[in-house]
Short mmCIF file of C-alpha atoms and ligand atoms in Angstrom, two decimals:
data_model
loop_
_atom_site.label_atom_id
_atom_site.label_comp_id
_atom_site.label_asym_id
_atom_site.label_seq_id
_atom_site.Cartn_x
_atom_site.Cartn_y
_atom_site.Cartn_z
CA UNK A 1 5.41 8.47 24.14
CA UNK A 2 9.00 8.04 25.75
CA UNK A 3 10.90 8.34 21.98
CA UNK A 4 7.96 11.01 20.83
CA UNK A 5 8.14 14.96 21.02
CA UNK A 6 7.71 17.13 23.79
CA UNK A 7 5.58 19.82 24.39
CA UNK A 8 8.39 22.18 23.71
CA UNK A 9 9.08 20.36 20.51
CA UNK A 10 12.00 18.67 21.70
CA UNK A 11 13.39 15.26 21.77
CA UNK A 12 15.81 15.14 24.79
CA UNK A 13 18.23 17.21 23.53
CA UNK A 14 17.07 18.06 19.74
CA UNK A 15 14.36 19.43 17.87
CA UNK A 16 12.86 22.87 18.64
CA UNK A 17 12.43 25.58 16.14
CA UNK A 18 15.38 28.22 15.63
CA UNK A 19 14.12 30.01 12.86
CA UNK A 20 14.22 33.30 11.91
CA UNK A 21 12.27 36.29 13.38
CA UNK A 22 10.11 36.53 10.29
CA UNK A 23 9.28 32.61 9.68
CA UNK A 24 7.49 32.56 13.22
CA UNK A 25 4.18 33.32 12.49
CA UNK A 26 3.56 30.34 9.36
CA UNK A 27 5.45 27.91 12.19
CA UNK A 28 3.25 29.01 14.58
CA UNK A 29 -0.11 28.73 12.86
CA UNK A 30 1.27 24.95 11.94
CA UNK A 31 2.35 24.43 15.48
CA UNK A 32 -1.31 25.34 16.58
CA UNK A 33 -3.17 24.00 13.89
CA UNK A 34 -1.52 20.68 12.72
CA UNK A 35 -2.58 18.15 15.41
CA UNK A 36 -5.87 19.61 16.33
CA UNK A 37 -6.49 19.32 11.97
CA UNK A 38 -4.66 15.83 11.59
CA UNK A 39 -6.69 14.10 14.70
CA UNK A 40 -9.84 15.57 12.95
CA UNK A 41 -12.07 12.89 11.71
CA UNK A 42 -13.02 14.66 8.44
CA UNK A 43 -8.95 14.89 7.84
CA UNK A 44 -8.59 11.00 8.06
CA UNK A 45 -11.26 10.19 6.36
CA UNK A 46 -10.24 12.10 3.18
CA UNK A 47 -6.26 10.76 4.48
CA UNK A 48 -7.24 7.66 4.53
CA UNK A 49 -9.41 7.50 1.23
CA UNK A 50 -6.07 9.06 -0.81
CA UNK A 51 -3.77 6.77 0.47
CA UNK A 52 -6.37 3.78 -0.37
CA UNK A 53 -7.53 4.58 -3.80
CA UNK A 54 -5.30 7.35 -5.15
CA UNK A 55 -1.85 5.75 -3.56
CA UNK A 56 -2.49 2.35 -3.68
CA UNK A 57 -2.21 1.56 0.27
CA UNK A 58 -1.76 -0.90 1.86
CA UNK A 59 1.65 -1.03 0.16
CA UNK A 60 2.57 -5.07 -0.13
CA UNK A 61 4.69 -6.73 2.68
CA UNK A 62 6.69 -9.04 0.25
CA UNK A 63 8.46 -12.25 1.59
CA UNK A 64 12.04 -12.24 -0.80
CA UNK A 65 12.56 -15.79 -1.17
CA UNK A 66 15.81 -15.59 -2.81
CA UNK A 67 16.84 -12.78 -0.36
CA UNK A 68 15.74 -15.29 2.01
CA UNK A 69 17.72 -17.91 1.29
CA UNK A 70 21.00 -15.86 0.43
CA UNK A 71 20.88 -14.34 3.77
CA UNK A 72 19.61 -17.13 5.70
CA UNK A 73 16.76 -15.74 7.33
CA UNK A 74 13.01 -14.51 6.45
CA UNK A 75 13.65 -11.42 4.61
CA UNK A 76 10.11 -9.03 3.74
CA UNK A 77 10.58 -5.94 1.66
CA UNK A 78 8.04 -3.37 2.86
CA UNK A 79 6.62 -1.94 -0.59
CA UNK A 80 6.57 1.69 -0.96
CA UNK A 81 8.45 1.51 -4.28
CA UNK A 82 4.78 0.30 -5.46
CA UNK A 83 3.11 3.83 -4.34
CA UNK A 84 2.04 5.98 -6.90
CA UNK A 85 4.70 7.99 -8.09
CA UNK A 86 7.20 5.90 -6.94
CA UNK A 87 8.56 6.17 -3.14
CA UNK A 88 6.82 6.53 0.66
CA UNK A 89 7.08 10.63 -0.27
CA UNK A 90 3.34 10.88 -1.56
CA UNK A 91 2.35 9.32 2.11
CA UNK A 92 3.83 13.10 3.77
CA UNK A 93 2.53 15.20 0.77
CA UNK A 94 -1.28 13.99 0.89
CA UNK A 95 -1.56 14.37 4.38
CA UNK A 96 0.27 18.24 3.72
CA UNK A 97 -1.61 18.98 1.17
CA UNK A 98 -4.87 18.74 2.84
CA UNK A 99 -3.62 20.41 5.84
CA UNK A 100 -2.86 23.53 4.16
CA UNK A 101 -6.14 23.23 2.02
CA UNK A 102 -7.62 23.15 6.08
CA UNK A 103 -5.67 26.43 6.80
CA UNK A 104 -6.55 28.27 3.60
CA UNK A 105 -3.62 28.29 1.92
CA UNK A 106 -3.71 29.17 -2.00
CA UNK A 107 -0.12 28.21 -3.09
CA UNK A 108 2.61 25.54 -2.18
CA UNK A 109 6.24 25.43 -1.99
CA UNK A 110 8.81 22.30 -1.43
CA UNK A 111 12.09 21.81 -1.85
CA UNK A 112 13.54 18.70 -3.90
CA UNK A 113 16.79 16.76 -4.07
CA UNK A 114 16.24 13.46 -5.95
CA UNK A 115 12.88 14.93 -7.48
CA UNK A 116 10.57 12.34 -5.58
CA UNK A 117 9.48 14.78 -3.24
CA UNK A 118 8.98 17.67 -5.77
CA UNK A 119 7.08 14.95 -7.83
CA UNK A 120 5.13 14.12 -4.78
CA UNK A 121 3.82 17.61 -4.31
CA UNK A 122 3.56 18.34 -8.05
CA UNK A 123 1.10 15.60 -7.87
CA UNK A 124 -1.16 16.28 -4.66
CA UNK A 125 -1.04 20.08 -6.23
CA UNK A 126 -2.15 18.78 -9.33
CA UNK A 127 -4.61 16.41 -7.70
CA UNK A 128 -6.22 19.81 -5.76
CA UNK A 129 -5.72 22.34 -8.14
CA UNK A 130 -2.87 24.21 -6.30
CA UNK A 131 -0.26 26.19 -7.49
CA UNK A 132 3.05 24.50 -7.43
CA UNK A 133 6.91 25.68 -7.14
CA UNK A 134 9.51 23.42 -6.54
CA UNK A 135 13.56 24.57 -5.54
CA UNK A 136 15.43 22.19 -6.77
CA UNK A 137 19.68 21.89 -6.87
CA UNK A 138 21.55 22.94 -10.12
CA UNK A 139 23.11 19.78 -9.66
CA UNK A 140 20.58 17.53 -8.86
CA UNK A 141 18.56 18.67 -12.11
CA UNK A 142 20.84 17.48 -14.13
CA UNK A 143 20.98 14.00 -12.36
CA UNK A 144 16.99 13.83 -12.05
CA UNK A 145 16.19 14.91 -15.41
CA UNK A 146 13.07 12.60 -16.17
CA UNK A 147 12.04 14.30 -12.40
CA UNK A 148 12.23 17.29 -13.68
CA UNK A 149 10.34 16.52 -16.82
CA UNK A 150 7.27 14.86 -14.22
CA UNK A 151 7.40 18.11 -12.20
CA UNK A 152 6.57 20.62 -15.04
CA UNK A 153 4.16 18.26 -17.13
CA UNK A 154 2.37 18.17 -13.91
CA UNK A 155 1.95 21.92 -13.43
CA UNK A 156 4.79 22.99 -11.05
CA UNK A 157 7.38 25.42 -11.41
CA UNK A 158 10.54 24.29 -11.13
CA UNK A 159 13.26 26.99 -9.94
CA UNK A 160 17.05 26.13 -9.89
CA UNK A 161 19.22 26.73 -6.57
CA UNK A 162 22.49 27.97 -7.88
CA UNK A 163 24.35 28.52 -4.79
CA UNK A 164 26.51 26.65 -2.76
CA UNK A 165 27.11 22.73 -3.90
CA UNK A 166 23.58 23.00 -6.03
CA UNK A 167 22.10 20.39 -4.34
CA UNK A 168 19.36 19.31 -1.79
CA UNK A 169 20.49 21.75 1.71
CA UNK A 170 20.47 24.86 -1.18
CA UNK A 171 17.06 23.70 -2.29
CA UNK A 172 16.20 24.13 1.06
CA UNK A 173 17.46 27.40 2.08
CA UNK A 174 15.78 28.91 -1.58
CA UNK A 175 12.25 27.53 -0.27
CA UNK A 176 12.54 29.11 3.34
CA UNK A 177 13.64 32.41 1.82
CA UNK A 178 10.47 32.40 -0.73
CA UNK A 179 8.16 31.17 2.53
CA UNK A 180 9.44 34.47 4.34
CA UNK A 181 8.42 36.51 1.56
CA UNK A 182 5.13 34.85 1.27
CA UNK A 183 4.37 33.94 4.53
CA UNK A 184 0.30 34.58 4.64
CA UNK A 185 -0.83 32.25 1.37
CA UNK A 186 1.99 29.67 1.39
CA UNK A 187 2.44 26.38 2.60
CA UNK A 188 5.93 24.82 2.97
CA UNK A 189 5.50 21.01 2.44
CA UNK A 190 8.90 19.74 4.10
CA UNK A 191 9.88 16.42 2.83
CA UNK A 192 11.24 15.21 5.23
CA UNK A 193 11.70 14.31 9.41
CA UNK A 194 13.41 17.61 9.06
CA UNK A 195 12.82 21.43 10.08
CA UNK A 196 11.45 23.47 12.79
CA UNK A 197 9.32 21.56 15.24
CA UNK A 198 6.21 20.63 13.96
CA UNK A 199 7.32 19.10 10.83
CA UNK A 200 9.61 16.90 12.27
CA UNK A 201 6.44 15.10 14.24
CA UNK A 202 4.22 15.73 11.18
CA UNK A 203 6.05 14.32 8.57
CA UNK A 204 6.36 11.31 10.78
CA UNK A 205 2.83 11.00 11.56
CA UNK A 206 2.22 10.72 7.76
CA UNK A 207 4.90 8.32 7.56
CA UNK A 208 3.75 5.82 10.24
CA UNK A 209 1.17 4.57 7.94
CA UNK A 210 4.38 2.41 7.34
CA UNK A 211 4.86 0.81 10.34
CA UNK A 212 1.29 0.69 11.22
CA UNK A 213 0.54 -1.52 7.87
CA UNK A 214 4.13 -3.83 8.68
CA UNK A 215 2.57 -5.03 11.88
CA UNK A 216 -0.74 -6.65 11.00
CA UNK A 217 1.25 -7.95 7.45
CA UNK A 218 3.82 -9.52 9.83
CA UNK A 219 1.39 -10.60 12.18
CA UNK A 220 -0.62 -12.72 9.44
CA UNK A 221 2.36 -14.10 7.41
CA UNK A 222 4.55 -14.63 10.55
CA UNK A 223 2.24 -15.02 13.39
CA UNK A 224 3.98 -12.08 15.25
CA UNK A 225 3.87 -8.39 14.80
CA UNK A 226 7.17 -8.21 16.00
CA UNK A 227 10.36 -8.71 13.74
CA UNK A 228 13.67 -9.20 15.27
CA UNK A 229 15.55 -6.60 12.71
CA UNK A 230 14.29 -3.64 10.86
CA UNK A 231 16.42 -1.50 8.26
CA UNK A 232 15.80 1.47 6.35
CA UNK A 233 18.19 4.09 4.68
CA UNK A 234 18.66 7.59 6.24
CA UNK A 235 18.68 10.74 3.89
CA UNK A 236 16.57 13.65 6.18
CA UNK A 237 15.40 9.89 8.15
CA UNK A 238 11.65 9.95 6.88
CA UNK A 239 10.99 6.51 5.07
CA UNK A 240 13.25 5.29 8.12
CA UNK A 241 10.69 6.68 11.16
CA UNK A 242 8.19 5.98 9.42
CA UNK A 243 9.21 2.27 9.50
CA UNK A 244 10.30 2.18 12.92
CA UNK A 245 7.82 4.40 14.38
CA UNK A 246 5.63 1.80 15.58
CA UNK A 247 8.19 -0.43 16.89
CA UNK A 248 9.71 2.29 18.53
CA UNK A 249 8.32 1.07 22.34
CA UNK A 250 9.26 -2.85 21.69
CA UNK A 251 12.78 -3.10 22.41
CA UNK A 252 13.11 -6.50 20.86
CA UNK A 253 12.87 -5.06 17.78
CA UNK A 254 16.69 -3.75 16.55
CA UNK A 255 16.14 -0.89 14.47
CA UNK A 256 18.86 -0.33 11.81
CA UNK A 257 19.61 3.23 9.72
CA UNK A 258 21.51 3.28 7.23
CA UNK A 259 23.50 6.54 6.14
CA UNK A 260 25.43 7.24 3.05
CA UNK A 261 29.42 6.85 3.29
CA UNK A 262 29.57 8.03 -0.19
CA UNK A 263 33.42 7.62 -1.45
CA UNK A 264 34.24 6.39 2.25
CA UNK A 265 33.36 7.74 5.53
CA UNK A 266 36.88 9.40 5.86
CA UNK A 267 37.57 10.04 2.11
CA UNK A 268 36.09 13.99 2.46
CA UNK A 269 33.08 13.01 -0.14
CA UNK A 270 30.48 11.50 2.31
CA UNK A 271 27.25 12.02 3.72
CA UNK A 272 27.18 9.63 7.08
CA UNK A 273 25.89 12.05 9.15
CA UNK A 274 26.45 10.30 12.53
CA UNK A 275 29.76 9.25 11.53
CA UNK A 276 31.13 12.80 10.82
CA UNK A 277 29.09 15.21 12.39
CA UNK A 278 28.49 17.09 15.77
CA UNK A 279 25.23 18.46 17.23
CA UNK A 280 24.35 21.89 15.86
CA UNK A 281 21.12 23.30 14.12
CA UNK A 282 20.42 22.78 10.80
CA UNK A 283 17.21 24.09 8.90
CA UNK A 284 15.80 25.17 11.88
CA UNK A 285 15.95 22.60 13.95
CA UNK A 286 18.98 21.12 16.95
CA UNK A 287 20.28 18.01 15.62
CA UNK A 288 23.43 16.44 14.25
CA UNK A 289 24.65 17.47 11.43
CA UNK A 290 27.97 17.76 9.41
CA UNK A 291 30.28 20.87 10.23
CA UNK A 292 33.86 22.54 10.19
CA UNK A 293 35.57 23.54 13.58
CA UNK A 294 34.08 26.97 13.11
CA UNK A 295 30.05 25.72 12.31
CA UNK A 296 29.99 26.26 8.94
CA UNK A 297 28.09 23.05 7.04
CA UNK A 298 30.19 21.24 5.23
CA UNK A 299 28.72 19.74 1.96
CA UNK A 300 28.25 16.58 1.70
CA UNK A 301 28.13 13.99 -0.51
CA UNK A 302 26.37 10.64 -1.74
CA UNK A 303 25.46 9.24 -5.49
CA UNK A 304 22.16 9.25 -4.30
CA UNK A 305 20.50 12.55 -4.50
CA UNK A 306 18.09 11.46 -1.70
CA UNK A 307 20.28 10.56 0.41
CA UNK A 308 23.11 13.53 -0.27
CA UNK A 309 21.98 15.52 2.80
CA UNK A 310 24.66 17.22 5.69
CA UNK A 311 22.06 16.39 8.76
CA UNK A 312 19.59 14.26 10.09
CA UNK A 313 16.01 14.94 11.79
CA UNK A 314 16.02 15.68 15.35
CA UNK A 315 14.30 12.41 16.03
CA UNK A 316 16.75 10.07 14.92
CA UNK A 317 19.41 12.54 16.18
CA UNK A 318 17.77 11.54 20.23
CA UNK A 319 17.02 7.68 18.86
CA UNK A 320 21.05 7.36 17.79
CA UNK A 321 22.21 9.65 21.10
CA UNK A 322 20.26 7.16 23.27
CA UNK A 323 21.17 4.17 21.08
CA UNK A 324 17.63 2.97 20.56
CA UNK A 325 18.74 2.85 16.93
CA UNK A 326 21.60 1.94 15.01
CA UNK A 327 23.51 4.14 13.01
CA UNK A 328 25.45 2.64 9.84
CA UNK A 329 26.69 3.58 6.64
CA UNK A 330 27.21 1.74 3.03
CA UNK A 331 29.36 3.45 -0.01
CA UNK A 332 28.12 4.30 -3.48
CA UNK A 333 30.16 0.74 -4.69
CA UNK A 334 28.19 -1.06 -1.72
CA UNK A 335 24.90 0.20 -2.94
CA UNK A 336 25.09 0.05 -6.84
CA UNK A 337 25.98 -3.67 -6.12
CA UNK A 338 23.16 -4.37 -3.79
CA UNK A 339 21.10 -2.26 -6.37
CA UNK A 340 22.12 -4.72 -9.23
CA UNK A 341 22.02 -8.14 -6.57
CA UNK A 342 18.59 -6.76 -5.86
CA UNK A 343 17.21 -6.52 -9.59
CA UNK A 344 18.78 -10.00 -10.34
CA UNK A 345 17.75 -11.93 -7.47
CA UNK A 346 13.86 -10.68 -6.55
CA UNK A 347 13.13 -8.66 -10.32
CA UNK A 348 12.77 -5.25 -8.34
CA UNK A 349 15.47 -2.31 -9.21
CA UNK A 350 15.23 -0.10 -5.88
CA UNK A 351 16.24 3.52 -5.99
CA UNK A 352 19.84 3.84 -5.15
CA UNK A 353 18.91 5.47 -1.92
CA UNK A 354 16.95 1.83 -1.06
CA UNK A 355 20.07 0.18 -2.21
CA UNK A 356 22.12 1.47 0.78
CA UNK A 357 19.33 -0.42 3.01
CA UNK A 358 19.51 -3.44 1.41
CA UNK A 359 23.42 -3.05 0.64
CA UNK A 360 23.84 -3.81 4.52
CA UNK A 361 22.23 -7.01 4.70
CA UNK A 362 26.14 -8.22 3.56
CA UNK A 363 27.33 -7.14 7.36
CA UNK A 364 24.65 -8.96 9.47
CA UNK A 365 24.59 -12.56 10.40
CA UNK A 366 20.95 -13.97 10.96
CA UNK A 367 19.55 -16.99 12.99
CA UNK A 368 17.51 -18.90 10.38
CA UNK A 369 13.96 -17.81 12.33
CA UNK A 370 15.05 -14.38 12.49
CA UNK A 371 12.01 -11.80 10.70
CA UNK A 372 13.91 -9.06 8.83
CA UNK A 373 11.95 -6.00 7.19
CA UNK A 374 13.55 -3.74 4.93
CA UNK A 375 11.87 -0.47 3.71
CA UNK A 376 12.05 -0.37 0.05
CA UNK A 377 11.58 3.42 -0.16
CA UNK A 378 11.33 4.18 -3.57
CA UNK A 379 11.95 2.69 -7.20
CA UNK A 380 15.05 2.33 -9.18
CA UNK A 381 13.43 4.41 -12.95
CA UNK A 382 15.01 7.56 -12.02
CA UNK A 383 18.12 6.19 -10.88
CA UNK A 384 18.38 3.90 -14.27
CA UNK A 385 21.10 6.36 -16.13
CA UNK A 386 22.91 6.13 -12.69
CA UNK A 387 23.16 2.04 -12.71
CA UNK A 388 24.01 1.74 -16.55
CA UNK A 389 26.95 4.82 -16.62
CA UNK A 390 28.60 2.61 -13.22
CA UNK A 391 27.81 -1.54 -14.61
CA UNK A 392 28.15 -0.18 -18.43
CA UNK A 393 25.58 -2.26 -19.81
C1 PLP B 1 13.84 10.97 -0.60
C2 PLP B 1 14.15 9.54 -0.58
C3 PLP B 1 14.88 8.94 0.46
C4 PLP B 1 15.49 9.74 1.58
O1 PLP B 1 14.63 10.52 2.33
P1 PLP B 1 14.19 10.11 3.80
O2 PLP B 1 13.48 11.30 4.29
O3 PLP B 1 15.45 9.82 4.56
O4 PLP B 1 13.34 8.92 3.67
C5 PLP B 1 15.04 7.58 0.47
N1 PLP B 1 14.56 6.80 -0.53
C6 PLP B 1 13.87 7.34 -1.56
C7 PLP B 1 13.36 6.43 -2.63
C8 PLP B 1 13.64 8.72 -1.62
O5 PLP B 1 12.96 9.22 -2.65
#
């Protein structure tokens, strides 16, 4: 595949694994394990059966009508808002979850930001009868509290990450250190397109179901597989290569990321990663990522807790170097009005972090036969207290 990894892990000039002395023998077991296990027969099977009858796949490919005619073109919101537990997160932590079951593992760990991936693994531990711990920013608990609430009624642990800004790239660090302590019975489920090589290609394997399902829904409502524009919003960049993963060879099809500006790309309180950042590693893996002169990460910032993350995967790191994709980026304002046009216009409130997608429909101009998909990557419940402190209702 000429966008796909390498054999060293790399794509062109990112990925890898730069990881600490002691982490190399769980990444290795993955790296030797994960696509012999996920190509096994007996895996999909029980993959596919989840995502059918315990997710709720195929996720709908909606035709917005209203969205339609407001932007002059034929607008489809790809569904994963309706998956069980609310975003295209349980898609990654099914197909991790029985992985590690397949390598013996006895306990899991994840790291969180907006909650939907700690949810997401509180649930597949829940649904398997595996012990649980979720790191989880200071900060972000506070702003996910219902999250929280789901993770522990569902078994997990929840542990706090009190250093640094308290958010999602703390949450992080806490869950590598506790997988180097614990590195013969743990699993790591990564949550995103992120991390040392293999979870950057495994997480997207899980996510392609996406994609895959967006072509034959196209294909019947539109008569081609192909749409002219596809858009997704960009935290780590897993809901977004998941959706463009199996366009990725068509070059007719314009593939659109959307970042988080935040307060403004230049007002020191953003999260566009390809806007304001350099290549470096991050979490273990070469990619872009936000930085001072001197490397040190600088924190960034979104009102999204999904999408409040100082890097990118290595993937869409090669896919914006080689300008296959487009790189853009929406403020909070942008996306809590898009979030509001959104609930108004179609009756669906999208996560904030969905709202920057859809918030950049404003800047495009459309011919009226243009297909446009947008990933709806999650639902708007947790972000409720967020939309009523900003439109006061
Ligand atoms: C986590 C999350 C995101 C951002 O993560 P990606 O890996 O970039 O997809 C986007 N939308 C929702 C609803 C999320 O929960």
């Amino acid at each position: 595949m000429k966008y796909g990894v390498n054999e060293q892990g790399y794509y062109g000039d990112f990925g890898g694994a730069y990881i600490p002395e002691m982490l190399y023998p769980n990444v290795e077991e993955l790296r030797q394990q994960y696509a012999k296990v996920i190509n096994d027969p007996d895996f999909k099977a029980e993959y596919d059966g989840l995502l059918r009858d315990y997710v709720g796949r195929p996720s709908p490919l909606y035709h917005a009508k209203r969205y339609s005619e407001k932007y002059g073109a034929n607008l489809f919101f790809k569904r994963e808002d309706l998956n069980h537990t609310g975003s295209h997160k349980i898609n990654n932590a099914i197909g991790q979850i029985l992985l590690a079951i397949r390598l013996g593992k006895k306990r899991i760990i994840a790291e969180t930001g907006a909650g939907q991936h700690g949810v997401a693994t509180a649930t597949v531990c829940a649904l398997k009868g595996i012990e649980c711990v979720v790191y989880m920013g200071e900060v972000d608990m506070e702003r996910q509290a219902p999250n929280v609430s789901r993770m522990k009624m569902l078994g997990a642990k929840v542990i706090p990450a009190t250093s640094g800004s308290k958010t999602l790239k703390d949450a992080t660090n806490e869950a590598m250190r506790d997988w180097i302590n614990n590195p013969v019975d743990t699993h790591y489920i990564i949550g995103s397109v992120v991390g040392p090589y293999p979870y950057p290609d495994m997480v997207a394997q899980f996510q392609s179901v996406i994609s895959f399902e967006t072509r034959k829904q196209l294909l019947q409502k539109t008569g081609s597989e192909l749409p002219q524009y596809v858009l997704a919003c960009v935290g780590g960049g897993s809901n977004a290569m998941g959706m463009f993963y199996h366009f990725l060879d068509d070059q007719a099809v314009n593939l659109i990321a959307v970042e988080a500006a935040g307060q403004g790309v230049n007002s020191g309180h953003s999260a566009a990663t390809t806007f304001l950042g350099r290549e470096g590693v991050l979490h273990g893996s070469r990619t872009i990522l936000m930085q001072t002169e001197d490397g040190q990460v600088v924190e960034p910032y979104s009102i999204s807790a999904g999408l409040d993350y100082p890097g990118i995967g290595p993937q869409h790191a090669h896919l914006y170097k080689i300008k296959r994709a487009q790189y853009v980026s929406i403020t909070d304002d942008e996306a809590l009005q898009a979030g509001l046009l959104c609930s108004q216009l179609e009756g669906i409130i999208p996560a904030i972090e969905t709202a920057h997608a859809l918030a950049y429909l404003e800047k495009m101009t459309f011919k009226a036969d243009d297909n446009v998909v947008i990933c709806i990557s999650g639902r708007g419940d947790k972000d409720l207290s967020t939309y009523i402190k900003y439109f006061n209702f």
